[in-house]
Coordinates of C-alpha atoms in Angstrom, one line a residue:
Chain R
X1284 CA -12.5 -107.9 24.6
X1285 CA -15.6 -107.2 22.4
X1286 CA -17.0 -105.2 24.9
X1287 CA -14.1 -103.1 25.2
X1288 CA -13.8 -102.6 22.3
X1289 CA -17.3 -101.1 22.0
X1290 CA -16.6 -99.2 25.3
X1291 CA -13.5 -97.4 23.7
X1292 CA -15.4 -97.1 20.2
X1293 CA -18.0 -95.4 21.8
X1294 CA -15.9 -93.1 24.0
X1295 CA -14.1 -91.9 20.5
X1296 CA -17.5 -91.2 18.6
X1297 CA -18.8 -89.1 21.6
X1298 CA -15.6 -87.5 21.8
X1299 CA -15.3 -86.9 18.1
X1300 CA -18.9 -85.7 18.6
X1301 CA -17.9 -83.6 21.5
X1302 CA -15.0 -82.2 19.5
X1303 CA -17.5 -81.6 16.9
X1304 CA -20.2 -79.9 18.6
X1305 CA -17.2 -77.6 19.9
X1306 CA -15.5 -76.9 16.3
X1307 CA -19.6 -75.8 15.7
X1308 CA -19.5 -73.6 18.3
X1309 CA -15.9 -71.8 17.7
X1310 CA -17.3 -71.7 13.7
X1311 CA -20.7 -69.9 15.0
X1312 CA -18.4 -67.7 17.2
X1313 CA -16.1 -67.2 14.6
X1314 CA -18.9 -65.9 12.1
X1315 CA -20.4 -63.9 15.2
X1316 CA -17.1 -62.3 15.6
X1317 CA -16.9 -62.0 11.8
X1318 CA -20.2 -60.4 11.6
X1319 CA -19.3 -58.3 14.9
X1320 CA -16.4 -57.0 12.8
X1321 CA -17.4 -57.0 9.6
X1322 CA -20.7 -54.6 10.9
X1323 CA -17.8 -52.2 12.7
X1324 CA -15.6 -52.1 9.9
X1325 CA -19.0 -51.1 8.2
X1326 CA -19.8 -48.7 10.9
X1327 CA -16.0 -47.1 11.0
X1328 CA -15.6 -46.6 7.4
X1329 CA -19.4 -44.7 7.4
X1330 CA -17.9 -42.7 10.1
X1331 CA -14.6 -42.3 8.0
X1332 CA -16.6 -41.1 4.8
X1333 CA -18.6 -38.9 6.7
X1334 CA -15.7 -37.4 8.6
X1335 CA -14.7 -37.2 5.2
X1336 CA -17.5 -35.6 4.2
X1337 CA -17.5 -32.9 6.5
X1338 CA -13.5 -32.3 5.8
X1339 CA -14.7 -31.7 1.9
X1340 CA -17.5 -29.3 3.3
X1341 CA -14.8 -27.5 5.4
X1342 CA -12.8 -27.4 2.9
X1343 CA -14.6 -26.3 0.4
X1344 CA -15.9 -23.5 2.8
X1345 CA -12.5 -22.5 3.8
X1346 CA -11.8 -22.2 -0.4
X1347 CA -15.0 -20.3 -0.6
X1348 CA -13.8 -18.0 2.8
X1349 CA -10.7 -17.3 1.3
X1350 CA -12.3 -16.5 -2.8
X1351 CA -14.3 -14.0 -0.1
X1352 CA -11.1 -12.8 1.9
X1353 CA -8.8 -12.3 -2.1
X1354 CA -12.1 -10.3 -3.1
X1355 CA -12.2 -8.4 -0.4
X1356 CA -8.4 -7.8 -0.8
X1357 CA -9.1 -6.7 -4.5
X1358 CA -11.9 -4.5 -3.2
X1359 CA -9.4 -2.8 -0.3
X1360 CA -6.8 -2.1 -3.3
X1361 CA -9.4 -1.0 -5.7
X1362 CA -10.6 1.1 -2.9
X1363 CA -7.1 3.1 -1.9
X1364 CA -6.6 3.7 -5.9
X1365 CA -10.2 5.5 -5.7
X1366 CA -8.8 7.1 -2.9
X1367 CA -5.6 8.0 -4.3
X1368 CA -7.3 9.5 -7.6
X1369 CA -10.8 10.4 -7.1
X1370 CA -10.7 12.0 -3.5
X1371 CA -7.3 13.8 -4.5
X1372 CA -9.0 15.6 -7.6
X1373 CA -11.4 17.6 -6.0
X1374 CA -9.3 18.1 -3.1
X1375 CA -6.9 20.1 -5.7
X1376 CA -9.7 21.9 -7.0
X1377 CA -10.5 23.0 -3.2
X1378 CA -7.1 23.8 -2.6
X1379 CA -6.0 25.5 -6.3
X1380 CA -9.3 27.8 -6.3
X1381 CA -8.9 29.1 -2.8
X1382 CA -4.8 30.0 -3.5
X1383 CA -5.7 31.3 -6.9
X1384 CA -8.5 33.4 -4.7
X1385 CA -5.6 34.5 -2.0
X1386 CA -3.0 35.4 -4.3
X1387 CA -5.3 37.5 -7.0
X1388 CA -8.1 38.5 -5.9
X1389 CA -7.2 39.6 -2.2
X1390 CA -8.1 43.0 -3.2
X1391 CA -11.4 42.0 -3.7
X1392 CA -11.9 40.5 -0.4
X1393 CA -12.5 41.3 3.1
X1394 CA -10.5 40.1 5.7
X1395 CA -12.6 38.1 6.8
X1396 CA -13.1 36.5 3.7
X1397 CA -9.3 36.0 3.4
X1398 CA -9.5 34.2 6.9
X1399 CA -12.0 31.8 5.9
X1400 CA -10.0 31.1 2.4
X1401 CA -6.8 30.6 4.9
X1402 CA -9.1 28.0 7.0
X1403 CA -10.3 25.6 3.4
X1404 CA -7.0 26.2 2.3
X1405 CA -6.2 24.3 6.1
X1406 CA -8.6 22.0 5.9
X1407 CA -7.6 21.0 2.4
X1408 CA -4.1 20.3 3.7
X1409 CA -5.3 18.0 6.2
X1410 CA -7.5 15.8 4.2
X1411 CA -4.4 16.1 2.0
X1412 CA -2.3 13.8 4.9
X1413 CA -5.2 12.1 5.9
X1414 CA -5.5 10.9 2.7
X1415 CA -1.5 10.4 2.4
X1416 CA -1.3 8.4 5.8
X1417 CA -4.6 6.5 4.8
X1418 CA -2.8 5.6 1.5
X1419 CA 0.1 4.4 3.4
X1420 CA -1.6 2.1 5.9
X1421 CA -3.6 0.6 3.3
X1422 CA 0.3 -0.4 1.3
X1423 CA 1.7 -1.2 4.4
X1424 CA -0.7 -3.7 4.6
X1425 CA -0.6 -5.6 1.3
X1426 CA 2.8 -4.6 -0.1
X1427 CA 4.5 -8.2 -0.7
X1428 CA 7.0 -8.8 2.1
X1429 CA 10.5 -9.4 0.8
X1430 CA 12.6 -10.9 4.0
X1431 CA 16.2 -10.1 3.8
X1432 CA 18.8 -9.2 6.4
X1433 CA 18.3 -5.8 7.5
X1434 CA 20.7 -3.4 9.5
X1435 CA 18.6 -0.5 11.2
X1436 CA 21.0 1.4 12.0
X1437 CA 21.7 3.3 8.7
X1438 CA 17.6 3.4 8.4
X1439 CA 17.8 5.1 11.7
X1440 CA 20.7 7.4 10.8
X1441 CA 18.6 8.3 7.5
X1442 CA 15.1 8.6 9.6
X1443 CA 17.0 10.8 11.6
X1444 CA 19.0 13.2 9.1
X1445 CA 15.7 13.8 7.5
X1446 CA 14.4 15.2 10.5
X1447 CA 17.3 17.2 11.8
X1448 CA 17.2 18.6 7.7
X1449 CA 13.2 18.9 8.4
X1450 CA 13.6 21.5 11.7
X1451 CA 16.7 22.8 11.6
X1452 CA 16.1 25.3 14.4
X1453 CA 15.2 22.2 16.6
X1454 CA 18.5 20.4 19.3
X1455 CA 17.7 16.6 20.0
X1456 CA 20.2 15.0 21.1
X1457 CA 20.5 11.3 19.3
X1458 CA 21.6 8.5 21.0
X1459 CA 21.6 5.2 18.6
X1460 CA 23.1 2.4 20.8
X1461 CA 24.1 -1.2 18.8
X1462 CA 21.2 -2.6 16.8
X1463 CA 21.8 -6.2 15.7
X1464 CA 21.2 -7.1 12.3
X1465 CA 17.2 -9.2 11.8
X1466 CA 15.8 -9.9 9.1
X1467 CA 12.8 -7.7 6.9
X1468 CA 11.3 -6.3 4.7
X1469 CA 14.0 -3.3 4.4
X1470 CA 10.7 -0.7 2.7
X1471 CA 8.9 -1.4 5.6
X1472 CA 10.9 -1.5 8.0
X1473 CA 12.3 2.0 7.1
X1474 CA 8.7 3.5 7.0
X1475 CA 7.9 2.0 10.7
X1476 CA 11.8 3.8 12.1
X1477 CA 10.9 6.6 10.1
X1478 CA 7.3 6.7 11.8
X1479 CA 9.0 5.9 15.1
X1480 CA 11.6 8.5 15.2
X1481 CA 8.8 11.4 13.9
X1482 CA 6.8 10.4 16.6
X1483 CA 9.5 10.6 19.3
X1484 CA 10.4 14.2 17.2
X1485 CA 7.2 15.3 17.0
X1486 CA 6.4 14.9 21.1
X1487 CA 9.7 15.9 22.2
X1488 CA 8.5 19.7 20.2
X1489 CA 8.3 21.0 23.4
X1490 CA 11.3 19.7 25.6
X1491 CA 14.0 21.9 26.1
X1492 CA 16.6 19.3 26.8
X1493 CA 14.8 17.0 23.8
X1494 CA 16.9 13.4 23.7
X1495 CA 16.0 10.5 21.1
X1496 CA 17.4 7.5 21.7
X1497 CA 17.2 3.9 19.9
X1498 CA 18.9 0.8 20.8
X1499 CA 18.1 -2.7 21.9
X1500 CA 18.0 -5.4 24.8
X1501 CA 17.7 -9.1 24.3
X1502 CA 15.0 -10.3 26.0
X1503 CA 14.3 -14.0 25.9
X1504 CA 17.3 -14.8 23.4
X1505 CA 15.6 -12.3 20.6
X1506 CA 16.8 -8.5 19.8
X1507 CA 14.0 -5.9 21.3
X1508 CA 14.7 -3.0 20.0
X1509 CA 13.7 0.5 21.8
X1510 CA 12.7 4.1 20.7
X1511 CA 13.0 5.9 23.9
X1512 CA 12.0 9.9 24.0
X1513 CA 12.2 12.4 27.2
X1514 CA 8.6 14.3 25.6
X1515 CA 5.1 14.9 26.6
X1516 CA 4.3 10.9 26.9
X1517 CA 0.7 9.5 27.3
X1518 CA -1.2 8.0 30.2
X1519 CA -0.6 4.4 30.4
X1520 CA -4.3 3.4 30.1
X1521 CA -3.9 4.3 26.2
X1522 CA -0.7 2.3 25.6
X1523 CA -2.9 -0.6 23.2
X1524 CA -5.3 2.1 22.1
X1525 CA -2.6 4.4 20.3
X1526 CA -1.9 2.1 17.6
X1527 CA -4.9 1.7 16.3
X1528 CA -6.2 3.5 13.4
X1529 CA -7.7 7.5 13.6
X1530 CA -6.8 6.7 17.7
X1531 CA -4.7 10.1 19.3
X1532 CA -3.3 10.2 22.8
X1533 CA -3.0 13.8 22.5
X1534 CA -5.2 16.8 20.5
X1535 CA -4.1 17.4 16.7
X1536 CA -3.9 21.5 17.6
X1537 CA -1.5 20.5 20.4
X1538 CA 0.2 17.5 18.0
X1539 CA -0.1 17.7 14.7
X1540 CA -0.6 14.3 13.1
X1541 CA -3.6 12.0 11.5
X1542 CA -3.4 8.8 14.2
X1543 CA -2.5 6.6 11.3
X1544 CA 1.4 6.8 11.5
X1545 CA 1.4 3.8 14.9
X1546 CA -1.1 1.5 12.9
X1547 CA 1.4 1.8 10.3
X1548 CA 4.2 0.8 12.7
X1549 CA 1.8 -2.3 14.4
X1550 CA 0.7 -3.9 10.6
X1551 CA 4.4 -3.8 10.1
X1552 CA 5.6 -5.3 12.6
X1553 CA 2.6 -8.1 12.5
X1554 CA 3.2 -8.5 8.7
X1555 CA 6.9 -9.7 10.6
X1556 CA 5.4 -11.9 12.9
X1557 CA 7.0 -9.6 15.7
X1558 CA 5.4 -7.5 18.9
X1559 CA 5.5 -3.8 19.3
X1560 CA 4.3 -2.2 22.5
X1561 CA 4.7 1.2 24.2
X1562 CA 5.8 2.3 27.8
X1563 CA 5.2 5.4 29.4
X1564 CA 4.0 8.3 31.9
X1565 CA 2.8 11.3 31.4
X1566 CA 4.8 14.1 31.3
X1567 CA 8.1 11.6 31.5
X1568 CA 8.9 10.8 27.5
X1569 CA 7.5 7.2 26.0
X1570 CA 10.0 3.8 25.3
X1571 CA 8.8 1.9 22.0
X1572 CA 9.6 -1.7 21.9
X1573 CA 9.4 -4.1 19.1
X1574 CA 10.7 -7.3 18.1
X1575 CA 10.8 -8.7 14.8
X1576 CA 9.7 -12.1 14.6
X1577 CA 11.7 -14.9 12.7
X1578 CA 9.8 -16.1 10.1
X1579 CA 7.6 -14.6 7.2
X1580 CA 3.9 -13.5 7.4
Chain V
X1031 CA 13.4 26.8 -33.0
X1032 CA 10.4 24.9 -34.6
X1033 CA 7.7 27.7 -33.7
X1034 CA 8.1 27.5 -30.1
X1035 CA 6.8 25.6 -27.4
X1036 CA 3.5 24.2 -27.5
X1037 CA 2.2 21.6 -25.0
X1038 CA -0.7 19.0 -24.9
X1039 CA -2.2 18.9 -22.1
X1040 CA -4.6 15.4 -22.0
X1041 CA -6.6 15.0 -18.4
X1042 CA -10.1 14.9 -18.1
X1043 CA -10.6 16.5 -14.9
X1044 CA -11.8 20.0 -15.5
X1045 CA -10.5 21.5 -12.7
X1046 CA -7.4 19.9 -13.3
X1047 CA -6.9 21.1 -16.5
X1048 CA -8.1 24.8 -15.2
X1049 CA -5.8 25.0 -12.9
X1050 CA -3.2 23.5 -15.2
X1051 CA -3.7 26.2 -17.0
X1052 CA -3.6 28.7 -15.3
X1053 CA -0.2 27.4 -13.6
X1054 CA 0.8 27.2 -17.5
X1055 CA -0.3 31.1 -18.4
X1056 CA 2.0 32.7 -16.2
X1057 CA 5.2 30.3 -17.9
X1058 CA 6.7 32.4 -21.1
X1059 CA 8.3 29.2 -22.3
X1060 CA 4.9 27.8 -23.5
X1061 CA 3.9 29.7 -26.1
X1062 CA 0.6 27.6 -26.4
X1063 CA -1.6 24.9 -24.6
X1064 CA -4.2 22.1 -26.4
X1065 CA -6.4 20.4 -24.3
X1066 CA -7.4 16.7 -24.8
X1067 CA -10.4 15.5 -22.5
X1068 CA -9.7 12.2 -23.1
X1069 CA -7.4 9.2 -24.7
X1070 CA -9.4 9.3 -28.1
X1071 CA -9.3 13.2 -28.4
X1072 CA -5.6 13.4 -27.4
X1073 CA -4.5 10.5 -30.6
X1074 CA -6.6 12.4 -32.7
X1075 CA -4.9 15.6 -32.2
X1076 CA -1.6 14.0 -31.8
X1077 CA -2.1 12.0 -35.7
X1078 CA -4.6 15.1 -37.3
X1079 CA -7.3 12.9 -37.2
X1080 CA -11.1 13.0 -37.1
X1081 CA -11.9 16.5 -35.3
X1082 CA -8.0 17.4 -35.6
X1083 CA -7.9 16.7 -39.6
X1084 CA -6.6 19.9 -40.8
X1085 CA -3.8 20.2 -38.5
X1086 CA -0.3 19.2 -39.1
X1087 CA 2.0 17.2 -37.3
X1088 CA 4.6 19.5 -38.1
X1089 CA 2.7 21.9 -35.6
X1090 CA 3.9 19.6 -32.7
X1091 CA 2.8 19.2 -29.8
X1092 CA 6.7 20.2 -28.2
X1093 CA 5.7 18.2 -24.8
X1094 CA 2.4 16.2 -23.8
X1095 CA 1.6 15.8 -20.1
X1096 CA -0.6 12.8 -20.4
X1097 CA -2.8 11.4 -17.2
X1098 CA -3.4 7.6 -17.0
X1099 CA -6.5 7.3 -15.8
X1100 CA -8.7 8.4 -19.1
X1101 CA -12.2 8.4 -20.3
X1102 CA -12.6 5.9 -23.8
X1103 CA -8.8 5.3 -24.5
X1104 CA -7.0 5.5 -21.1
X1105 CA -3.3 7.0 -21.1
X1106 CA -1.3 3.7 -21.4
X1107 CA -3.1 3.4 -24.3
X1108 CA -1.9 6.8 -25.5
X1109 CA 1.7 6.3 -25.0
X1110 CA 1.4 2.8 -26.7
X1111 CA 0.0 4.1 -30.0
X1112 CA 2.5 7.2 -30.0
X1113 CA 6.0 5.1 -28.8
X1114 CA 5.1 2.6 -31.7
X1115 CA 4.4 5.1 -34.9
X1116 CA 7.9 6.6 -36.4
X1117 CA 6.7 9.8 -36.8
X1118 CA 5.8 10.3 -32.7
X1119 CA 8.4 7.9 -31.5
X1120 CA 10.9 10.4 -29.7
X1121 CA 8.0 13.1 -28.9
X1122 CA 8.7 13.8 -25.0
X1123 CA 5.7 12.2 -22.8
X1124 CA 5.4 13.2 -19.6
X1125 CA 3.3 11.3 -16.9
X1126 CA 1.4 13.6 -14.8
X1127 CA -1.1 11.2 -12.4
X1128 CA -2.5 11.5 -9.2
X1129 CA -1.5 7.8 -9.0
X1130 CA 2.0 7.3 -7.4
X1131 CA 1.4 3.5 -7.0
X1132 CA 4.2 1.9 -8.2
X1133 CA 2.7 -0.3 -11.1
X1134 CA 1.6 2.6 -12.6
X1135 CA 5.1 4.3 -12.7
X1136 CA 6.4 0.9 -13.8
X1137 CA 4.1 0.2 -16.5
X1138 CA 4.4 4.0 -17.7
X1139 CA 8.7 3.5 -18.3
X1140 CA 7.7 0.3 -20.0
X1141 CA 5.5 1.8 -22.7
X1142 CA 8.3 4.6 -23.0
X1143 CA 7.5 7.1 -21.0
X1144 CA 10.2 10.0 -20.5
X1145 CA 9.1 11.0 -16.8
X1146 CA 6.6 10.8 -14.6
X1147 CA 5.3 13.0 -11.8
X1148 CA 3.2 12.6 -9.2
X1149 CA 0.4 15.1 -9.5
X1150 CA 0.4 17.3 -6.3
X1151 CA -2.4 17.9 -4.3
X1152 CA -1.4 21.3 -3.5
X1153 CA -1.8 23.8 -6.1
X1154 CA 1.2 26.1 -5.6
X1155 CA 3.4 22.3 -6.0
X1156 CA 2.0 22.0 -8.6
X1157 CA 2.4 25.1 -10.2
X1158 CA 6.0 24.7 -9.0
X1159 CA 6.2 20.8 -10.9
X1160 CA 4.9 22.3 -14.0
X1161 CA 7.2 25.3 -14.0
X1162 CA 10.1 22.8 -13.7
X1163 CA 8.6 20.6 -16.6
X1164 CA 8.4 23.1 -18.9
X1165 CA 11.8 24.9 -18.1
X1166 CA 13.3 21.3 -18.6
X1167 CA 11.5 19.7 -21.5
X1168 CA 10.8 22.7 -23.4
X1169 CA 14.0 24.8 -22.7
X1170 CA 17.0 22.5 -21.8
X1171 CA 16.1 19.5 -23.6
X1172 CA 17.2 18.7 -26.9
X1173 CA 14.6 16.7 -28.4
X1174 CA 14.7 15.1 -32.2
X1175 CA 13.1 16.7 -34.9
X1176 CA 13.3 14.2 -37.5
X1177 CA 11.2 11.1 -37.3
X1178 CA 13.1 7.6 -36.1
X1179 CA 13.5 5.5 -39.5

């Protein structure tokens, strides 16, 4: 009895010792694990901070970009008022002189001299638009955009009375199709239809039958509108290179024009979160599409 | 009428203000054109003042065609000073500046400005603008010639 007693005692303690040595274990394990996780929380929040870290920095250099970007902004607007007063002073002078020269002291002058007079009195003119488009491009591009429901078509119908007003020896026939309403800036939208519909007036000059005609399609569930002329047209190769700035598919003596009036029409329609693009052939007239995107700049 | 028609002419470009002149020679409504290089000169002459002392205020100016953009005291300036004395209140200013940005022409009606017009490049234009300033402003207008209370 005694000795079973013993045997069972004994078989307890090295259980309870067995137990023991295993709670021992699961602590150390537990405190490895604890250490394990305590050293990769460590490890994960360093990683956080400095992920942090380099957010601030990009942050901070995306603040310091953008101070750069309002400056340069400031600069472009201080610039284009230079432009608009300094460059237009002298320009007068040029131009005033050389009339006042013409008109009262032709007597004086050879006729060759009054030829070169006519040519600075030329030349005067056309720094007079390039200065004029240049001043347009530059408030096209950071006049404040005021969306609003727009119908085109009276914008058209005004674009095109001007012009019929402008030449009234010229016949184009006008076709304006249905133009659903989108929604604009009204100012700006005006100048690109008015930029448009000189374009298609200006390179139709020369096109007996001359026909304009505006309208849309939906493509995609979206309004595309069209500017479609039978003129002179350009070679396909140039269709992305006549919108930007100075860029001319044809020569000024042939076309008049400063190449600024299509960079116009492309900031506007950017500023509108829209496409513009331009078809054509030469010798068989040019199609202008644009859309007018949904949401603001 | 009150000894004719006598404009002051305030720009400090002088080209400018040779050829405004010599737009303004040919016109027999003026009967006389001051010249005022700058924003200081032009109050001076506007208030007999400083270089302008011995003149009288009775001796107009009938019109002033005032540009913004002025050495010292710059034309906003100007038309501040004579909106807000009595004596100069209802004197016919108009705006003649290269500038036709539009917080120019804003800020220009807000001081009290009677007109403005965009200075033309083109010298028979502007020849043609002046001509049609004076006619109006000297000629059709009716301005006051007592000072406001």
């Amino acid at each position: 009895m005694l000795g079973r007693l013993t045997a069972d005692f004994n078989a307890l303690i090295a259980s309870v010792a067995g137990e023991l040595a295993e709670h021992r274990r699961a602590e150390v394990e537990v405190k490895a694990l604890n250490s394990g996780l305590e050293t990769r929380v460590a490890d994960r929040t360093e990683e956080l901070e400095a992920a942090n870290r380099d957010l601030e920095a990009a942050n901070r250099e995306l603040e310091a970009a953008n101070r750069d970007l309002e400056a340069a902004n400031r600069d472009l607007e201080a610039f284009s008022y230079t432009v608009a007063h300094d460059l237009r002073a002298p320009l007068r002078a040029i131009d005033g002189f050389a009339d006042i020269l013409l008109s009262e002291h032709a007597a004086e002058l050879s006729s060759a001299g009054i030829g070169h007079l006519g040519r600075v009195r030329d030349a005067a003119s056309r720094m007079q638009e390039l200065i004029r488009d240049l001043l347009e491009f530059s408030r096209v591009s950071r006049a404040e955009l005021q969306r609003r429901p727009v119908d085109l078509r009276p914008l058209v119908e005004r674009a095109v009375a001007t012009l019929l007003a402008e030449a009234p020896d010229r016949a184009v026939k006008v076709t304006i199709g249905a133009l659903p309403p989108c929604s604009g800036d009204e100012a700006l939208l005006e100048q690109m239809i008015d930029n448009l519909l000189s374009n298609a007036w200006k390179f139709t000059k020369d096109e007996p039958g001359a026909s304009v005609e505006v309208g849309s399609e939906v493509v995609a569930g979206l309004p595309t509108y069209f500017v479609r002329d039978n003129g002179v047209g350009f070679n396909p190769t140039y269709a992305e290179k006549i919108f930007e700035v100075f860029q001319r598919a044809h020569s000024t003596e042939a076309f008049p024009g400063t190449g600024i009036g299509l960079a116009s029409v492309k900031r506007i329609i950017l500023r509108h979160g829209g496409h513009v693009w331009a078809e054509s052939q030469l010798g068989q007239g040019a199609t202008f599409r644009f859309s007018i995107g949904g949401e603001a700049e | 009428v009150n000894g004719g028609s006598r404009i002051l002419l305030v720009d400090d470009s002088q080209s400018d203000v040779e050829l405004t002149l010599h737009a303004l020679n040919a016109d027999p409504v003026v009967t006389r054109v001051d010249v005022a290089r700058d924003g200081a000169e032009a109050l001076e002459f506007i208030f007999c003042a400083g270089r302008y002392e011995g003149r009288s205020l009775l001796d107009g100016p009938d019109l002033v065609l005032l540009d913004l953009k002025l050495p010292l005291v710059d034309g906003f300036e100007v038309l501040r000073a004579v909106r807000s004395d009595a004596r100069t209140a209802s004197l016919p200013v108009t705006i003649l500046s290269s500038s036709g940005e539009e917080r120019d022409v804003v800020e220009s009606y807000r001081l009290g400005a009677n007109s403005y017009v965009v200075k033309p490049t083109e010298f028979r234009q502007l020849a043609t603008a002046l001509q049609l300033l004076s006619s109006y402003w000297l000629r059709l207008n009716k301005p006051a010639r007592r000072a406001f209370a």
